Tab-separated table of C-alpha atoms and ligand atoms in Angstrom:
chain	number	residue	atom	x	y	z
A	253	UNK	CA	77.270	158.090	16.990
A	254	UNK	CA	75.846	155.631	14.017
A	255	UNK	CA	76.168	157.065	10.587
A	256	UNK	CA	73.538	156.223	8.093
A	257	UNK	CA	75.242	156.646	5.508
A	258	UNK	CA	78.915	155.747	4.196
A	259	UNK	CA	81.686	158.109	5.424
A	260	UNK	CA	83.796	159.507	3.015
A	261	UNK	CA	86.157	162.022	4.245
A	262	UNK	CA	88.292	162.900	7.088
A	263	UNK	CA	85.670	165.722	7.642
A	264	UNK	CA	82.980	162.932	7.876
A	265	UNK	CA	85.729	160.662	9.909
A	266	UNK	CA	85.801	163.125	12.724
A	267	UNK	CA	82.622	163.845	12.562
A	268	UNK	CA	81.551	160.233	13.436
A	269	UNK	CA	84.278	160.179	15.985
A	270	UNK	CA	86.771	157.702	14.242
A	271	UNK	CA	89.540	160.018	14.159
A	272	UNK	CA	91.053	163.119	16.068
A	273	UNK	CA	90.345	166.837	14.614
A	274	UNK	CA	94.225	167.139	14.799
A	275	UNK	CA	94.566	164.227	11.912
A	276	UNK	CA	92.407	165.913	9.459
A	277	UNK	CA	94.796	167.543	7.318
A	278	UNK	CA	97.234	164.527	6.907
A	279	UNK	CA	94.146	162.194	6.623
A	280	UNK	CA	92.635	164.327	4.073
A	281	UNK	CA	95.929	164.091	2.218
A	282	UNK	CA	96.021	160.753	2.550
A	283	UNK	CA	92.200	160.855	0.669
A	284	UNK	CA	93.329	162.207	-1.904
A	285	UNK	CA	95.588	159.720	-2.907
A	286	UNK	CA	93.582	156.402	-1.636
A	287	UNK	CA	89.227	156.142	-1.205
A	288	UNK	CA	88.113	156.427	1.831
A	289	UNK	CA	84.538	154.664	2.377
A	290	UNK	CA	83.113	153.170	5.783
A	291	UNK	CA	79.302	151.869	5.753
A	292	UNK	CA	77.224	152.289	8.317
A	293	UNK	CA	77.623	148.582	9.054
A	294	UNK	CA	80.946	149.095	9.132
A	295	UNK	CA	81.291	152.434	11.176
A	296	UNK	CA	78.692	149.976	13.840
A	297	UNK	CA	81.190	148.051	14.444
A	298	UNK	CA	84.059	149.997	15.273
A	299	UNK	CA	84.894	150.292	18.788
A	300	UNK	CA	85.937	153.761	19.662
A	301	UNK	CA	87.101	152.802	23.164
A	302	UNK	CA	89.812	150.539	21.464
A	303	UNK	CA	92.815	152.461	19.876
A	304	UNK	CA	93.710	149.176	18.260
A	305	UNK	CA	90.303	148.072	17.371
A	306	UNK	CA	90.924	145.076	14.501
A	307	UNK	CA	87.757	146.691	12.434
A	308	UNK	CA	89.337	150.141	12.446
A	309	UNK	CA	92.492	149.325	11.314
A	310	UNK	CA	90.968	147.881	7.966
A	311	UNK	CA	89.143	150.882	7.332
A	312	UNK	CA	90.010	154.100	8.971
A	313	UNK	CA	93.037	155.643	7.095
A	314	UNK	CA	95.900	156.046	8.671
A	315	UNK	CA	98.861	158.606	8.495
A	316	UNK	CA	101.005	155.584	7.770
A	317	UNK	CA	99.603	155.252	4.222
A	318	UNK	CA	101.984	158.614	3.063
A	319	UNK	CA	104.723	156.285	4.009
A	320	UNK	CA	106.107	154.559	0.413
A	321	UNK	CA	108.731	151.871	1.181
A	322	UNK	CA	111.019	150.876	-2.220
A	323	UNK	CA	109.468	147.530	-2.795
A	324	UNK	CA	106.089	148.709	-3.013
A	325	UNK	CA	104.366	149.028	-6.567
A	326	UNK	CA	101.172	150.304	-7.960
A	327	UNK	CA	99.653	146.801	-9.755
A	328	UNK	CA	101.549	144.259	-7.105
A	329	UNK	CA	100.261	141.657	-8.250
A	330	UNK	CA	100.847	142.527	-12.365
A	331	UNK	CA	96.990	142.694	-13.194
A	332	UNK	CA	98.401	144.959	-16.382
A	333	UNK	CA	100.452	142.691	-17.554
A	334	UNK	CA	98.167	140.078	-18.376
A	335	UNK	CA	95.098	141.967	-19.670
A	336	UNK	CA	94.146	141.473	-23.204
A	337	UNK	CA	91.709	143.902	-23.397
A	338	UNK	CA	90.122	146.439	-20.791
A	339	UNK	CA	88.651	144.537	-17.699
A	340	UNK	CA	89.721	141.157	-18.589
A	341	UNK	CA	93.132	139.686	-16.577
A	342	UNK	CA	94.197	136.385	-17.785
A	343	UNK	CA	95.981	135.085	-15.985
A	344	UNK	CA	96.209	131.629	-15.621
A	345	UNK	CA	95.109	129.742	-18.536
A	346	UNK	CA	91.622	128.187	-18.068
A	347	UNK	CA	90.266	131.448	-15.904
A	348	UNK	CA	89.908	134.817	-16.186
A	349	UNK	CA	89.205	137.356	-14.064
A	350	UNK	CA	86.392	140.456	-15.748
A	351	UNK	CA	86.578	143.543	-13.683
A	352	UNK	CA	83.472	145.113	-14.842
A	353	UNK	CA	83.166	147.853	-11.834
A	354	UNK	CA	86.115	149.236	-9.575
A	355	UNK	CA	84.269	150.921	-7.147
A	356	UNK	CA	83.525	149.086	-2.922
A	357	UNK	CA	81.492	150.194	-0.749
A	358	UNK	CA	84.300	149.839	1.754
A	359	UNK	CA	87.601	150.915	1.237
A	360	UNK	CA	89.971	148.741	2.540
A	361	UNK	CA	93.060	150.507	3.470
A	362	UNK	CA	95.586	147.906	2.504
A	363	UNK	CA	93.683	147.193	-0.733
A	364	UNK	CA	95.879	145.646	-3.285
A	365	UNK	CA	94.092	147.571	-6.184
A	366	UNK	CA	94.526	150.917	-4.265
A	367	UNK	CA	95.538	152.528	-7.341
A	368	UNK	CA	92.411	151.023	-9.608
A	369	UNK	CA	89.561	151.732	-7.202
A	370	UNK	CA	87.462	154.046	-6.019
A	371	UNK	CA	86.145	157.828	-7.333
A	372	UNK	CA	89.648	158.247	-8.924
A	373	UNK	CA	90.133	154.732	-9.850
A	374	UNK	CA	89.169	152.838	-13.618
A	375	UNK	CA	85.609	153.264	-13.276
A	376	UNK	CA	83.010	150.922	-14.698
A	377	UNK	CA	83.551	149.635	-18.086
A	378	UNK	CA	81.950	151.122	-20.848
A	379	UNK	CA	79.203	149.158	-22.817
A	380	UNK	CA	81.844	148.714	-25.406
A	381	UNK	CA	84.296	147.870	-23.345
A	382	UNK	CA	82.263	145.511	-21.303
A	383	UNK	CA	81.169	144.022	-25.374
A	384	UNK	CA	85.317	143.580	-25.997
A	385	UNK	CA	85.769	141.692	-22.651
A	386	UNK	CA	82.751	139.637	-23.270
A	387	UNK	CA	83.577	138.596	-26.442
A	388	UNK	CA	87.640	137.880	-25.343
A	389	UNK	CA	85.699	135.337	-23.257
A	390	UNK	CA	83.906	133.869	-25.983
A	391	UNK	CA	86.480	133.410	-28.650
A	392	UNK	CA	88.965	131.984	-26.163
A	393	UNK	CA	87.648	128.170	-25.516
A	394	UNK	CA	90.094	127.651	-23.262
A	395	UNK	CA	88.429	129.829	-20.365
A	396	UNK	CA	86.829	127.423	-17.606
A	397	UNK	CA	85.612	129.931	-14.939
A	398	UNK	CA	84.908	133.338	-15.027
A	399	UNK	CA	86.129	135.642	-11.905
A	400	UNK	CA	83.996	139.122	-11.345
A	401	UNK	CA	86.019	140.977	-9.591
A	402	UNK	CA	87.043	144.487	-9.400
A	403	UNK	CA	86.304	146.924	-7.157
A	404	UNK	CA	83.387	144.650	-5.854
A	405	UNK	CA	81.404	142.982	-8.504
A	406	UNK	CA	77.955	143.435	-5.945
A	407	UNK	CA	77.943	147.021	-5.847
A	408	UNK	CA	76.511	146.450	-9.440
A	409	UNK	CA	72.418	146.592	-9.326
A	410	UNK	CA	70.692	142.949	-9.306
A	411	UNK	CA	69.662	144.218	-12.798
A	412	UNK	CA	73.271	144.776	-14.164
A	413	UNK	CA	74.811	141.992	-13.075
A	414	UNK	CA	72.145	139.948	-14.407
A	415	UNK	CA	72.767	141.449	-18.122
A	416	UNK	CA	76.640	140.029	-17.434
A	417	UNK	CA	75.591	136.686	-16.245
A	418	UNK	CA	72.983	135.783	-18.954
A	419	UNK	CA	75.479	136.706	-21.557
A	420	UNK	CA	78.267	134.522	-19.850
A	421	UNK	CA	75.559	131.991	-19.377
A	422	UNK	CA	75.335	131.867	-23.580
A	423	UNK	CA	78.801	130.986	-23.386
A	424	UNK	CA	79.396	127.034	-23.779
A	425	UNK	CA	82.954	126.452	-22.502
A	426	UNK	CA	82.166	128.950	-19.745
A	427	UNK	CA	80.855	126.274	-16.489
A	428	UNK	CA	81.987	128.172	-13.624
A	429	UNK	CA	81.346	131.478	-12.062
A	430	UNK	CA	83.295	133.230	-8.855
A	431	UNK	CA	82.174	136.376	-7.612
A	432	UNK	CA	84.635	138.009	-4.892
A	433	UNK	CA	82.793	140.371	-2.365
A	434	UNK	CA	82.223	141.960	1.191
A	435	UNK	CA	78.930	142.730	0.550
A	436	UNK	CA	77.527	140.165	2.578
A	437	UNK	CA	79.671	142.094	6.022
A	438	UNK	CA	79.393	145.336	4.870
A	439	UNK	CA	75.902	145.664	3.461
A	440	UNK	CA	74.177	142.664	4.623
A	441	UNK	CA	70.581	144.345	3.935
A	442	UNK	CA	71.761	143.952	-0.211
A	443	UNK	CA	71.638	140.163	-0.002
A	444	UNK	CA	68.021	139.549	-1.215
A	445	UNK	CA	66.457	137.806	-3.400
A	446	UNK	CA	66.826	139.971	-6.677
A	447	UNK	CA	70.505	139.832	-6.089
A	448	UNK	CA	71.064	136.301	-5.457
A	449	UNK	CA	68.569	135.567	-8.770
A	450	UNK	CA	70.587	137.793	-10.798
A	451	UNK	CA	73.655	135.888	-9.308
A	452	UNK	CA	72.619	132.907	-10.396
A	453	UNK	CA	71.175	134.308	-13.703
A	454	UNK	CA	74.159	132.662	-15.697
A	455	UNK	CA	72.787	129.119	-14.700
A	456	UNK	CA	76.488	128.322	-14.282
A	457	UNK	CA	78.078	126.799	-11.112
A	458	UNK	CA	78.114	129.997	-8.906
A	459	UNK	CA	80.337	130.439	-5.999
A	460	UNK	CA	80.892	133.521	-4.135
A	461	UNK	CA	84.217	133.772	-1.916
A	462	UNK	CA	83.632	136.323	0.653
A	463	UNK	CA	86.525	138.530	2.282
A	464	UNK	CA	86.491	138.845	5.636
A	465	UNK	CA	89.438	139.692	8.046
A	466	UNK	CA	88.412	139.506	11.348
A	467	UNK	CA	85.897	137.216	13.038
A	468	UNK	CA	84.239	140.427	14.441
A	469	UNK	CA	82.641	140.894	10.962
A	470	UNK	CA	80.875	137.704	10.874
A	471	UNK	CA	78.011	138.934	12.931
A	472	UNK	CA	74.417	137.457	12.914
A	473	UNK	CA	73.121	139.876	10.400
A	474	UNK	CA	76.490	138.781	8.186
A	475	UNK	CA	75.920	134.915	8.785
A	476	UNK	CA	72.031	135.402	7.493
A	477	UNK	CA	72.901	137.002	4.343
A	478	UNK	CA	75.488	134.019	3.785
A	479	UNK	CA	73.007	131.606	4.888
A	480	UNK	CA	70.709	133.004	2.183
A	481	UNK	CA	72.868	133.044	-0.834
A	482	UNK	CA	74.041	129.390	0.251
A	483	UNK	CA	70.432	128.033	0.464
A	484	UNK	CA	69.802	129.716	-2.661
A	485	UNK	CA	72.277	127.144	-4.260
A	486	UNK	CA	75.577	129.589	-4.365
A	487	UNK	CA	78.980	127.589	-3.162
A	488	UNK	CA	80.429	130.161	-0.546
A	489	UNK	CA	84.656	130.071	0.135
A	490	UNK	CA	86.429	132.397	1.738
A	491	UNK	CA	89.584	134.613	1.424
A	492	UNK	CA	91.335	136.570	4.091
A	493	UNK	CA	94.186	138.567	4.146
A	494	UNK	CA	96.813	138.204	6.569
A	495	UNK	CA	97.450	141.426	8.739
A	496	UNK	CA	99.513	142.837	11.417
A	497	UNK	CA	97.181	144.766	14.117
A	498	UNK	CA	93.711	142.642	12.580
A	499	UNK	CA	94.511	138.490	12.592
A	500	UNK	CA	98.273	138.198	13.328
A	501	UNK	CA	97.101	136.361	16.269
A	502	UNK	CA	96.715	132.372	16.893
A	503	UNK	CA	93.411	132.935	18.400
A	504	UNK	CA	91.991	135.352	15.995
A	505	UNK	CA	93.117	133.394	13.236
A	506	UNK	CA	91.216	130.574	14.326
A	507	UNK	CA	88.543	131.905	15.661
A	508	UNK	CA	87.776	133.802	11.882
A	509	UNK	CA	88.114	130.307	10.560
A	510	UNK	CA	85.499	128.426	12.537
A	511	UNK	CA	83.245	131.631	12.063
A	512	UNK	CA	83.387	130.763	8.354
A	513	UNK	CA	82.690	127.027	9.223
A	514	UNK	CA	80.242	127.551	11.235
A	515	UNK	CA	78.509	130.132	8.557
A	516	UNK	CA	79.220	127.397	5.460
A	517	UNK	CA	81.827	128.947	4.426
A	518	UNK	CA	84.733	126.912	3.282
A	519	UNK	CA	88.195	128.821	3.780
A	520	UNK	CA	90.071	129.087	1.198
A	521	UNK	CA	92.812	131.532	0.411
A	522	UNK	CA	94.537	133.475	3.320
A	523	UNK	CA	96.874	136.121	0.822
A	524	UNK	CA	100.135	137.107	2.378
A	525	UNK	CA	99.810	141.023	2.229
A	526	UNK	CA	100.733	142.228	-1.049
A	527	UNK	CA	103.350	145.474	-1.610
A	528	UNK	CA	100.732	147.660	-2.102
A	529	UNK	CA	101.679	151.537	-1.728
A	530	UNK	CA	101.289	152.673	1.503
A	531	UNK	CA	100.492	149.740	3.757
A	532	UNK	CA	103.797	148.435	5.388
A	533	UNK	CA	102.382	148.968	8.995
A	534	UNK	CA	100.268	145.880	7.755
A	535	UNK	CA	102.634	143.701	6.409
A	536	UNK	CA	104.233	140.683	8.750
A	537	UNK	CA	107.485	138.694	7.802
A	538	UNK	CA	106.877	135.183	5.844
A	539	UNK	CA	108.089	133.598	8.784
A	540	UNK	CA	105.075	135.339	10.965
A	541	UNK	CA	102.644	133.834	8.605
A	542	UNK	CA	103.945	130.565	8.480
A	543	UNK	CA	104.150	130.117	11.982
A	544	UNK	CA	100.509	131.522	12.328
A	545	UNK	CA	99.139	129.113	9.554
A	546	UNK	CA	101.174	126.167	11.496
A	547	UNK	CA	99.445	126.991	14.775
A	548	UNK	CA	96.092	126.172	13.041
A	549	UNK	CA	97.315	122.960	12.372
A	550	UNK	CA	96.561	121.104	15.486
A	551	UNK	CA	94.364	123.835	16.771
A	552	UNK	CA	91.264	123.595	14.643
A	553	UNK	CA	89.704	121.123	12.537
A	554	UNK	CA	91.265	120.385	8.602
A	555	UNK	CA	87.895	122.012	7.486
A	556	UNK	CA	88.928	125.153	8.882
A	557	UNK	CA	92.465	125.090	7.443
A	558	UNK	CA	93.024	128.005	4.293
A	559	UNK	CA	96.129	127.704	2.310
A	560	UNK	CA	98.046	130.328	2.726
A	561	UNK	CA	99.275	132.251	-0.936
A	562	UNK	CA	101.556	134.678	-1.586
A	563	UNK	CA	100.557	136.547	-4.522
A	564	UNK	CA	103.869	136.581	-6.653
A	565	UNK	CA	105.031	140.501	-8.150
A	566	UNK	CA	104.896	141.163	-11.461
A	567	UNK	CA	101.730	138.732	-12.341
A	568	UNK	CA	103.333	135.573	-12.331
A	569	UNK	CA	100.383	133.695	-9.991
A	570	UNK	CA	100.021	132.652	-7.094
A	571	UNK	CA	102.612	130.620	-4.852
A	572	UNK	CA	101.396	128.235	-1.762
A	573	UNK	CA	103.584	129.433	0.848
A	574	UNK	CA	102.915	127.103	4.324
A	575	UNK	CA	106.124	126.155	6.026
A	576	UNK	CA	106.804	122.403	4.693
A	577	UNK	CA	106.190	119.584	6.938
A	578	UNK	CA	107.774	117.112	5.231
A	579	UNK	CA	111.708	116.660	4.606
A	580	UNK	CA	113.499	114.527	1.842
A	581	UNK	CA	116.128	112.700	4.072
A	582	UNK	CA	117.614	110.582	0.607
A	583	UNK	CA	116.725	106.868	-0.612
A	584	UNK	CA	113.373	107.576	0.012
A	585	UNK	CA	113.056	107.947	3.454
A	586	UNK	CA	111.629	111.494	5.108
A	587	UNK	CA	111.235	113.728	8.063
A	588	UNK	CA	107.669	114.913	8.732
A	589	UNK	CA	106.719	117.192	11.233
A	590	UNK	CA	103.224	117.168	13.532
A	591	UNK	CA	101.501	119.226	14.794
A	592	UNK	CA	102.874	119.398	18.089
A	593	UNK	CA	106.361	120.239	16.354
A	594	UNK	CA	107.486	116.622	17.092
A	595	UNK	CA	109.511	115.229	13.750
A	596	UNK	CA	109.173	111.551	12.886
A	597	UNK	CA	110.681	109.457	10.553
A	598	UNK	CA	108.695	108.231	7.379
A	599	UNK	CA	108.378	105.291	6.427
A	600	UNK	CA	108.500	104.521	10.184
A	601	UNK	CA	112.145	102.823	11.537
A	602	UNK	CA	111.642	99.461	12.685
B	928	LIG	S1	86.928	145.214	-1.186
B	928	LIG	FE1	88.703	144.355	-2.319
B	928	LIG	S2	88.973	145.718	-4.100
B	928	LIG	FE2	87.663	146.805	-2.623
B	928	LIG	S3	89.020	148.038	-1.359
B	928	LIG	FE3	88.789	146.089	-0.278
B	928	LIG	S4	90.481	144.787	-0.999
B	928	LIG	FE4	90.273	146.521	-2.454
């Protein structure tokens, strides 16, 4: 059955035939913790037949979420403790990232803002609040690039986001501007021309990094919507996150790399999962993700190649975390490693 229109609770779930009538109650209690939202995109692409589908997993709750494990926090990455002022994090100290909206029109179930988003979640700022954050931006000279972020900064009308971007475009030391988004996989139809116009509204260098999981949600609809916000001048990267059950596979993982190649899409940051409540059944040991990342390595080309981040608790930044090919052997001489595994000596012996 197609839904045409997002499904939003376990009622709606069974309903649409994505889970059992005999989950219900424990996926409705796992609704009212975490938001539950599947577009009709979305709910297209599930395979029903598969009781591990990859698209599933990312968006059909799971029982597993009641399951809290002692390392897991509510901010795991420490937005809180780097924010100035409502909706601004800062970070790092020529960016900032302005959360203007924390709503999706997916939920992702291993979101690492499951606390901050959705019905229950921060909301959209206020106008005064979005005035405060605005102004942060402008009296701090130091700030390079401006992230919208949230919650997913497209779910904001073309008409909205415009308003943002014409007041960061007044700002001088303000040259770059990132949007992260799955709008373009989840709600391809969105990507017109009004939107990409008020993208681009802050005549600042625009790039949009798109999050995508699986190469099952690059489809042809998917690839035209990033097609048109690239020809429309926007710089499109990408960022994945690393999951057990949706890419913890050598051939998945590559294959949702040369899907973003092939769509213009530069990869860019593949996040180790972060301790968000509720999602160990998607977390993999370092040592998984290292190997994965080194199998890339000699199986597709460097332009497909993301670096692989761990996200550090607490809000300290981000770490890269790739296994190390190289070895400091003393007096300047090293051990590097290839592709194939084979070590060699550097500079060469004799
Ligand atoms: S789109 Fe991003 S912010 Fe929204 S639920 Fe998914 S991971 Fe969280």
């Amino acid at each position: 059955m197609t839904a045409h229109r997002p499904l939003r609770t376990a009622g709606d779930l069974v309903e649409a035939g994505l889970i059992d009538a005999s989950t219900e109650e424990a996926i409705s209690r796992v609704a009212s913790r975490y938001a539950i939202a599947i577009s009709p995109v979305v709910a297209g692409l599930i395979d029903r037949a598969d009781p591990q589908d990859p698209i599933a997993r990312q968006f059909v709750p799971d029982a597993a979420e009641l399951t809290l494990t002692p390392e897991e926090r509510a901010d795991p990455i420490g937005d809180g403790a780097h924010s100035p002022v409502t909706g601004i994090v800062h970070r790092y100290p020529d960016r900032v990232l302005l959360k203007a909206v924390h709503v999706c029109p997916v939920y992702c179930r291993f979101c690492f803002r499951r606390e901050m988003v959705g019905p229950q979640g921060l909301g959209t700022l206020t106008p005064s609040e979005l005035d405060a954050a605005i102004a942060y931006i402008a009296d701090h000279s130091e700030i390079w690039e401006v992230i919208l972020t949230g919650g997913d900064p497209l779910v904001l009308s073309p008409r909205r986001l415009g308003e943002i971007l014409e007041r960061l475009g007044a700002i001088d030391h303000v040259k770059v501007v990132r949007f992260h988004t799955r709008v373009p996989v989840v709600e391809p139809h969105r990507v017109d021309a009004d939107l990409f116009a008020a993208l681009k509204s802050s005549g600042k260098a625009t790039y949009v990094a798109l999050h995508a999981n699986h190469p099952r949600e690059l489809t042809p609809e998917a690839r035209a919507a990033a097609a048109r916000l690239i020809d429309s001048g926007i710089v499109m990267v990408s960022q994945s996150v690393l999951l057990k059950g949706v890419n913890d596979d050598p051939e998945v993982l590559a294959e949702l790399m040369r899907a973003f190649v092939e769509t213009r899409i530069k990869p860019y940051y593949l996040h180790h999962p972060d301790l968000a409540p509720g999602t160990s059944h998607f977390r993999l040991t370092i040592e998984e993700g290292q190997a994965l990342v080194a199998s890339l390595r000699g199986r597709v080309s460097g332009l497909c190649q993301p670096t692989y981040i761990l996200d550090i608790p607490g809000g300290h930044g981000k770490a890269v975390i790739s296994a190390g090919a190289i070895e400091a052997e003393g007096g300047g001489c090293y051990t590097v490693t290839d592709f194939r595994g084979n070590e060699h000596a550097y500079p060469p012996q004799g």
